[in-house]
Structure formats: structure tokens, C-alpha cells
Amino acid sequence: MQTSPEVLTRLNSDIDRDAGKAQDFFVKMLRINAVNPRMGGPGETDRADFIQTFLKSEGFDVQRMDAPDSEYKHRVRPNLSVRLDGEERERTLWFLAHMDTVPEGNAELWRSDPFEPKIEDGKIYARGAEDNGQSLVSCLFALKELKRLGERLPFNVGAWFVADEEAGSNYGVKYLLEHASFRPEDLIMVPDAGSPSGTDIEIAEKNLLWLKVITKGKQVHASRPMKGRNAHRLGMELALSLDENLHRQYPKRNELFDEPTSTFEPTKVDPNVPNVNTIPGVDTFYFDCRVLPDYSLDSVLSDVESSLEDFRSKHSADVSLEIVQRDDAGSATSPDSEVARLAEKSIVRMTKKKPRFVGIGLRTVGNFFRVRGIPTAVWSTVDNVPHEPNEYSRIASLISDTKVFAAIPLLAGSP
Ligand SMILES: [Zn+2]
């Protein structure tokens, strides 16, 4: 199947002509507060209803797969999907975007109302404008334009607009992976990370591991250290030796990643004593580890355990380890996979830019698909201001990303 250049030109001008409509829809959607209910917000329900109504008015048959959530006032969390049928019915290119947002944070830091979008200098300012509103609207309009274009599609093209990404995806993507039918042959696009230039196609993520280490000593008055055991000193020593060991044991570089090594960072410490003149009896520190997919977290954990064991026997200290979070990375999506190649081709054709493939230390829902062996590309054009005050989306990126998404299926089969 080959799409003629005229079709792409027509698609391009259709999307330009509808730019005002897309912007209008975007503004109305951002006005509907969809802060995740686990973060004190009203949740996605009203926003989902608004999106569903719009899709229906555009002639789409909207499927809903609501996830039961007994803690939520509406009892279910909405997930919406639409699909255009292609020649090959067994395979679908799925776009995935999330409807929920984080709260506005400190309201004084906003120059405008986070739930009343403000347009200035080609940008739309509102909570959720970048994360993930822009891409949701781009995917939605890409489908709408493909539908109107009426060209034959090589495979199905669909979108899922999901709940709960900001609080772990239990009622969104994780639920869908149990109940909806994704197939290993599907092509998954997750536009929930990206770069300002729009040239970074993310195909790999690091393993994620959060550790908590508790060291116990004996609390006494600071004037008599000999009577006690300073857990803070022991903890500091342990943190430094762990830091050194991990960096020495996991030195590999992988140039796909912007940060090409595994990272092991001591981050949080729990408060110990409230006053200066007491020697703390307990010390608690945490490590944030982002490990290249070249290594397994099992081996990292067993090395951490043996470092702790060495420390215990050397100092006869009481040390324990807790895993706060563990999220293994799926294997990287190949740059030669169809989804990666088509994304690359579409970016070149529609934006005249030369993309590159990258890995990131962040976690996106793309990893849930990679873990299941489904090739997944993560791409969008964003200035990377998610969760910040005065979060915004560039209208030009909204429109050009729509073009890239819409052209992807039309470029299958072309050289
Ligand atoms: Zn997001």
C-alpha cells in the first residue's frame, strides 16, 4: 500500500484548517478539572464525558472500559477508546494518552488560573496543558482527520484515553492490559514524554529501584557518645560505601541514553532527633537507582544485600533493607521495529526534522507494553514543564504533532 504525496498534502492542509477547532476543544477540555482523585481532585469523569460527547458528534463509536474503584465517588474510573478499521484487522496502531492531571500545587506561583486556560504568545497555560492534554488532543484530532480523509488504512488505528496515570495507572493502563485486547503485533505510541525540538523518539527506559536502609544504634546524650552508638554516623558510612560499591559494580555506558550510565543517588533521609544534643539511635536513608536495561535488578539487589552483610559483620551493626519501589524495564524497542521506523518516517515527512532514538531514566506507561513484549515508541514535542506552575503547551506543537500522528499509518509500506 502506498499513499500518494497528494494525500499527505491534503492531510496537512486539513489539519491546518482545523487548527482553531483543535485549540477550542483543547481549551474547553482544560477547563474541566481532572486532577487525580488520589491527589484530592474530582477525577477524570467529567473530562471523559466531554471527550466522549465530542467523539460521538464526530461520528465515532466510542468504547468505554471503566475500571471499578470503590474509593472514588463515581465508583468507576473512565477509559475511552475509538478505532478506525484498516485492511489488516488483526493489528492496531494504538495512541495512548491520559486524561488525569496532578494538582496545581502552590497556587501563588501561577500567573493565571490553572483551570482557566490563558493563551499568550502561542502558548496555552493551564494545569495538564502539556501533561498530557496536548497529546490527547493531537491523537484525537489525528484520528478525526484520518476518518475524514477516508483513505484506506493498512491496519486499524485507534486511541485510548485513560485514567490514573499520575497515581500508578491501576485504574488506567494496568486495568486495560488485563481487560482489553492488546496484541504483540500491535504498534503502540505513547506521547507522554518528549523534547522541545520534537526529535527524540524514546525507545528504552531504565530499571527503577527505590531503596530504604535503616541502621540502628543506641540513643544517648551527645556529651557521652561512649555510652551509646551513633546510628547517624554508621548510616552515613554505610550510604557512602553503598554509593561507591554500586558505581563500581555497574559501570556500563549505553549511549542510547542521555544519561548514559546507571544512576545510584542517595536522596531522602528521614528525620532523626529534633535537637542537636542527642545522638540518634536510628538512621534512615534512601537511594533512587535508575539502572540501565543492560543489567537486571535482581543482581543489583543481591549486590546491595552483600554490601549490607559486609557492613553488618565489620561493624556488628543492625542494618535492614526495604524495597520502596521496584519497576523492571521491559527490553528496549528496536529502532528497526515498525512503530519506531514509522514514527521516524512521519517526523521526517511532516516536520522536515531528523529524529534520533533515545533512552530515558523516567518511567512512562510505555514500559507496561514493553514488559509484555509489545514494541512501543514514546514521542511528542514538549518543552518539558509537566507538574510545574504555569505549565503550558505550544499551539504550534499541538498542530504539528497532530500531523505526525495522522501520517504514521499512511506511511506504512512507503519507502
Ligand atoms: Zn503524563
PDB file of C-alpha atoms and ligand atoms in Angstrom, residues 98 131-132 165-166 192, ligand 1:
ATOM      1  CA  HIS A  98      -4.024  10.099  29.869  1.00  0.00           C
ATOM      2  CA  ASP A 131       0.872  16.567  30.649  1.00  0.00           C
ATOM      3  CA  ASN A 132      -0.981  15.033  28.885  1.00  0.00           C
ATOM      4  CA  GLU A 165      -1.586   7.717  35.001  1.00  0.00           C
ATOM      5  CA  GLU A 166      -0.429  10.147  37.682  1.00  0.00           C
ATOM      6  CA  ASP A 192       3.796  11.303  27.251  1.00  0.00           C
TER       7      ASP A 192
HETATM    8 ZN    ZN B   1       1.860  12.323  31.796  1.00  0.00          ZN
END
